[in-house]
Coordinates of N, CA and C in Angstrom, one line a residue:
H1 N -11.5 10.8 11.7 CA -10.3 11.3 12.2 C -9.6 10.3 13.1
A2 N -10.4 9.4 13.7 CA -9.8 8.4 14.7 C -8.8 7.6 14.1
Q3 N -9.0 7.2 12.8 CA -8.0 6.3 12.1 C -6.7 7.1 11.9
A4 N -6.7 8.3 11.6 CA -5.5 9.2 11.4 C -4.8 9.3 12.7
D5 N -5.6 9.5 13.8 CA -5.0 9.7 15.1 C -4.3 8.4 15.6
A6 N -4.8 7.2 15.3 CA -4.2 6.0 15.7 C -2.9 5.8 14.9
H7 N -2.9 6.1 13.6 CA -1.7 6.0 12.8 C -0.7 7.0 13.3
E8 N -1.1 8.2 13.6 CA -0.1 9.2 14.1 C 0.5 8.7 15.4
L9 N -0.3 8.1 16.3 CA 0.2 7.5 17.6 C 1.2 6.4 17.3
L10 N 1.0 5.6 16.3 CA 1.9 4.5 16.0 C 3.2 5.1 15.5
R11 N 3.2 6.1 14.7 CA 4.4 6.8 14.2 C 5.2 7.4 15.4
L12 N 4.5 8.0 16.3 CA 5.1 8.6 17.5 C 5.8 7.5 18.4
L13 N 5.1 6.3 18.5 CA 5.7 5.2 19.2 C 7.0 4.7 18.5
H14 N 6.9 4.6 17.2 CA 8.1 4.2 16.4 C 9.3 5.2 16.7
S15 N 8.9 6.5 16.6 CA 9.9 7.5 16.8 C 10.5 7.4 18.2
A16 N 9.7 7.2 19.2 CA 10.2 7.1 20.6 C 11.1 5.9 20.8
L17 N 10.7 4.8 20.2 CA 11.5 3.6 20.3 C 12.9 3.8 19.6
E18 N 12.9 4.5 18.5 CA 14.2 4.7 17.8 C 15.0 5.7 18.7
T19 N 14.4 6.7 19.2 CA 15.1 7.7 20.1 C 15.7 7.0 21.3
A20 N 15.0 6.0 21.8 CA 15.5 5.3 23.0 C 16.6 4.3 22.7
G21 N 16.9 4.2 21.4 CA 17.9 3.2 21.0 C 17.5 1.8 20.8
V22 N 16.2 1.6 20.9 CA 15.6 0.3 20.7 C 15.7 -0.1 19.2
G23 N 15.6 0.8 18.4 CA 15.6 0.5 16.9 C 14.3 0.0 16.4
L24 N 14.2 0.0 15.1 CA 12.9 -0.5 14.5 C 13.2 -1.6 13.5
A25 N 14.3 -2.3 13.6 CA 14.7 -3.3 12.7 C 13.6 -4.4 12.7
A26 N 13.1 -4.8 13.8 CA 12.1 -5.9 13.9 C 10.8 -5.4 13.2
C27 N 10.5 -4.1 13.1 CA 9.3 -3.6 12.6 C 9.4 -3.2 11.1
E28 N 10.6 -3.2 10.6 CA 10.8 -2.7 9.3 C 10.8 -3.8 8.2
G29 N 9.9 -3.6 7.2 CA 9.8 -4.5 6.1 C 10.1 -3.7 4.8
E30 N 9.8 -4.3 3.7 CA 10.0 -3.7 2.4 C 8.9 -3.9 1.5
M31 N 8.3 -2.8 0.9 CA 7.3 -2.9 -0.1 C 7.9 -2.8 -1.5
E32 N 7.3 -3.5 -2.4 CA 7.7 -3.5 -3.8 C 6.6 -3.0 -4.7
D33 N 6.9 -1.9 -5.5 CA 5.9 -1.3 -6.4 C 6.3 -1.6 -7.8
R34 N 5.5 -2.4 -8.5 CA 5.8 -2.8 -9.9 C 4.8 -2.2 -10.9
L35 N 5.4 -1.8 -12.0 CA 4.5 -1.3 -13.1 C 5.1 -2.0 -14.4
A36 N 4.1 -2.5 -15.2 CA 4.5 -3.2 -16.4 C 3.6 -2.8 -17.6
C37 N 4.2 -2.4 -18.7 CA 3.4 -2.1 -19.9 C 2.7 -3.3 -20.5
A38 N 1.5 -3.2 -20.8 CA 0.7 -4.3 -21.4 C 1.0 -4.5 -22.8
T39 N 1.7 -3.5 -23.5 CA 2.0 -3.6 -24.9 C 3.4 -4.2 -25.1
C40 N 4.4 -3.7 -24.5 CA 5.8 -4.1 -24.8 C 6.4 -4.9 -23.6
G41 N 5.8 -4.8 -22.4 CA 6.4 -5.5 -21.2 C 7.4 -4.7 -20.4
A42 N 7.8 -3.5 -21.0 CA 8.7 -2.7 -20.2 C 8.1 -2.3 -18.9
G43 N 8.9 -2.0 -17.9 CA 8.4 -1.5 -16.7 C 9.4 -1.1 -15.7
R44 N 9.0 -0.9 -14.5 CA 9.9 -0.5 -13.4 C 9.5 -1.2 -12.1
V45 N 10.5 -1.4 -11.2 CA 10.3 -1.9 -9.9 C 10.9 -1.0 -8.9
R46 N 10.2 -0.6 -7.9 CA 10.7 0.3 -6.9 C 10.5 -0.4 -5.5
R47 N 11.5 -0.4 -4.7 CA 11.4 -0.9 -3.3 C 11.6 0.2 -2.3
E48 N 10.8 0.1 -1.2 CA 11.0 1.1 -0.1 C 10.6 0.5 1.2
A49 N 11.2 1.0 2.2 CA 11.0 0.5 3.6 C 9.6 0.9 4.0
C50 N 9.0 0.0 4.8 CA 7.7 0.3 5.4 C 7.7 -0.2 6.9
L51 N 6.9 0.5 7.7 CA 6.7 0.1 9.1 C 5.3 -0.5 9.3
D52 N 4.4 -0.4 8.4 CA 3.1 -1.0 8.5 C 2.5 -1.2 7.1
V53 N 1.4 -2.0 7.1 CA 0.7 -2.2 5.9 C -0.8 -1.9 6.1
Q54 N -1.3 -1.1 5.1 CA -2.7 -0.7 5.2 C -3.5 -1.7 4.5
L55 N -4.6 -2.2 5.2 CA -5.5 -3.2 4.6 C -6.9 -2.6 4.6
Q56 N -7.6 -2.7 3.5 CA -9.0 -2.4 3.4 C -9.8 -3.6 3.9
V57 N -10.5 -3.5 5.0 CA -11.2 -4.7 5.5 C -12.7 -4.7 5.2
V58 N -13.2 -3.6 4.6 CA -14.6 -3.5 4.2 C -14.8 -4.6 3.2
G59 N -15.7 -5.5 3.4 CA -16.1 -6.6 2.5 C -15.1 -7.8 2.5
A60 N -14.0 -7.7 3.2 CA -13.1 -8.8 3.3 C -13.6 -9.9 4.2
T61 N -13.5 -11.2 3.8 CA -14.0 -12.3 4.7 C -13.0 -12.7 5.7
S62 N -11.7 -12.3 5.5 CA -10.7 -12.7 6.5 C -9.5 -11.7 6.3
L63 N -8.6 -11.8 7.3 CA -7.4 -11.0 7.2 C -6.5 -11.4 6.0
E64 N -6.5 -12.7 5.7 CA -5.7 -13.2 4.6 C -6.3 -12.7 3.3
A65 N -7.6 -12.7 3.2 CA -8.3 -12.2 2.0 C -8.0 -10.7 1.8
A66 N -8.0 -9.9 2.9 CA -7.7 -8.5 2.8 C -6.2 -8.3 2.3
L67 N -5.3 -9.1 2.8 CA -3.9 -9.0 2.4 C -3.7 -9.4 1.0
E68 N -4.4 -10.4 0.5 CA -4.4 -10.8 -0.9 C -4.9 -9.7 -1.8
A69 N -6.0 -9.1 -1.4 CA -6.6 -8.0 -2.2 C -5.7 -6.8 -2.3
A70 N -5.0 -6.5 -1.2 CA -4.1 -5.4 -1.1 C -2.9 -5.6 -2.1
Q71 N -2.5 -6.8 -2.3 CA -1.4 -7.1 -3.1 C -1.8 -7.6 -4.6
A72 N -3.0 -7.5 -4.9 CA -3.5 -7.9 -6.2 C -3.1 -6.9 -7.3
A73 N -2.7 -7.4 -8.4 CA -2.4 -6.4 -9.5 C -3.7 -5.7 -10.0
E74 N -3.5 -4.5 -10.4 CA -4.6 -3.7 -11.0 C -4.2 -3.3 -12.4
T75 N -5.2 -3.1 -13.2 CA -4.9 -2.6 -14.6 C -5.1 -1.1 -14.7
L76 N -4.2 -0.4 -15.2 CA -4.3 1.0 -15.4 C -4.8 1.3 -16.8
T77 N -6.0 1.9 -16.9 CA -6.6 2.1 -18.3 C -7.1 3.5 -18.3
G78 N -7.6 4.0 -19.4 CA -8.2 5.3 -19.6 C -7.3 6.4 -19.1
D79 N -7.9 7.3 -18.2 CA -7.1 8.4 -17.7 C -5.9 8.0 -16.9
D80 N -5.9 6.8 -16.4 CA -4.9 6.3 -15.5 C -3.7 5.6 -16.3
R81 N -3.8 5.6 -17.6 CA -2.8 4.9 -18.4 C -1.4 5.4 -18.0
W82 N -0.4 4.6 -18.2 CA 1.0 4.8 -17.8 C 1.8 5.3 -19.0
L83 N 2.7 6.3 -18.8 CA 3.6 6.7 -19.9 C 4.8 5.8 -20.0
C84 N 4.8 4.9 -20.9 CA 5.8 3.9 -21.1 C 7.0 4.4 -21.9
E85 N 8.1 4.3 -21.3 CA 9.3 4.8 -22.0 C 9.7 3.9 -23.2
G86 N 9.4 2.6 -23.2 CA 9.6 1.7 -24.3 C 8.7 2.0 -25.5
C87 N 7.5 2.3 -25.3 CA 6.5 2.6 -26.3 C 6.5 4.1 -26.7
G88 N 6.9 4.9 -25.8 CA 6.9 6.4 -26.0 C 5.5 7.0 -26.0
E89 N 4.6 6.3 -25.4 CA 3.2 6.9 -25.3 C 2.5 6.3 -24.0
R90 N 1.3 6.9 -23.8 CA 0.5 6.3 -22.7 C -0.1 5.0 -23.1
V91 N 0.0 4.0 -22.2 CA -0.5 2.7 -22.5 C -1.2 2.1 -21.3
D92 N -2.0 1.0 -21.5 CA -2.5 0.3 -20.4 C -1.3 -0.4 -19.8
A93 N -1.4 -0.6 -18.5 CA -0.3 -1.2 -17.7 C -0.9 -1.9 -16.5
S94 N 0.0 -2.8 -16.0 CA -0.3 -3.5 -14.8 C 0.4 -2.9 -13.6
K95 N -0.2 -2.7 -12.5 CA 0.4 -2.1 -11.3 C 0.2 -3.0 -10.1
Q96 N 1.2 -3.3 -9.4 CA 1.1 -4.2 -8.2 C 2.0 -3.7 -7.1
L97 N 1.4 -3.6 -5.9 CA 2.1 -3.3 -4.7 C 2.1 -4.5 -3.8
R98 N 3.3 -5.0 -3.4 CA 3.3 -6.2 -2.6 C 4.4 -6.1 -1.5
L99 N 4.2 -6.9 -0.5 CA 5.1 -7.0 0.7 C 6.2 -7.9 0.2
A100 N 7.4 -7.3 -0.2 CA 8.5 -8.0 -0.7 C 9.3 -8.7 0.4
R101 N 9.4 -8.0 1.5 CA 10.2 -8.5 2.7 C 9.4 -8.2 3.9
P102 N 8.6 -9.1 4.5 CA 7.8 -8.8 5.7 C 8.8 -8.7 6.9
P103 N 8.4 -7.8 7.8 CA 9.2 -7.6 9.0 C 8.9 -8.8 10.0
R104 N 9.7 -8.9 11.0 CA 9.5 -9.9 12.0 C 8.2 -9.6 12.8
V105 N 8.0 -8.3 13.0 CA 6.8 -7.8 13.7 C 6.0 -7.0 12.7
L106 N 4.9 -7.6 12.2 CA 4.1 -7.0 11.2 C 3.0 -6.2 11.8
T107 N 3.0 -4.9 11.5 CA 1.9 -4.0 12.0 C 0.9 -3.8 10.9
L108 N -0.4 -4.1 11.1 CA -1.4 -3.9 10.1 C -2.3 -2.8 10.5
Q109 N -2.5 -1.9 9.6 CA -3.5 -0.8 9.8 C -4.8 -1.2 9.1
L110 N -5.8 -1.5 9.9 CA -7.1 -2.0 9.3 C -8.0 -0.8 9.0
C111 N -8.2 -0.6 7.7 CA -9.0 0.5 7.3 C -10.5 0.0 7.2
R112 N -11.3 0.4 8.1 CA -12.6 -0.1 8.2 C -13.7 0.7 7.5
F113 N -13.3 1.8 6.8 CA -14.2 2.7 6.2 C -14.0 2.6 4.7
G114 N -15.1 2.7 3.9 CA -15.0 2.8 2.5 C -15.6 4.2 2.1
Y115 N -15.8 4.3 0.8 CA -16.4 5.6 0.3 C -17.4 5.2 -0.8
D116 N -18.6 5.7 -0.7 CA -19.6 5.4 -1.7 C -19.6 6.7 -2.6
Y117 N -19.1 6.4 -3.8 CA -19.0 7.5 -4.8 C -20.4 8.1 -5.2
A118 N -21.4 7.2 -5.2 CA -22.7 7.6 -5.7 C -23.3 8.6 -4.7
S119 N -23.2 8.3 -3.4 CA -23.8 9.2 -2.4 C -22.8 10.3 -1.9
G120 N -21.5 10.1 -2.1 CA -20.5 11.0 -1.6 C -20.3 10.9 -0.1
A121 N -20.7 9.7 0.4 CA -20.6 9.5 1.9 C -19.6 8.4 2.2
R122 N -19.0 8.5 3.4 CA -18.2 7.4 3.9 C -19.0 6.3 4.4
T123 N -18.6 5.0 4.2 CA -19.3 3.9 4.6 C -18.5 3.1 5.6
K124 N -19.2 2.3 6.4 CA -18.5 1.5 7.4 C -18.8 0.0 7.3

C-alpha cells in the first residue's frame, strides 16, 4: 500500500499546486497509445495528458533500460487479440505506449514490486 499512498500524495500535491494558481504545465506531458493490426496494418493512435510515468524497475539495469522497456511494443495474441475494424475479426496486433511529449519536469513512479504468478506472491 505504500506505493499507492505515495502516488496519492503526488496527486494531492498536483491538485494543491493547481488550486494555488501555479499550474501544472511544466509537469504535464503526453502519452501515445498505438495499436496496429499484424494482418492488414490498420490501427489507431490515442494521445492523452499525463503527469507521471510508471516504470517497472524490477530486473532493470538502469533507469534508461526501464524507460525503454516501458515503451517497447508488445504483441497481442491468443485471448488478448485485438478486434480489427479493417479485417472484421480478432487478430494479432502490436501495442505500444510511449511518451510522445515529455514534460519539462518529468515525474517517474518507480514500481519496485513484481508478481510471481507461480507462487501467487508479490516479489521485490
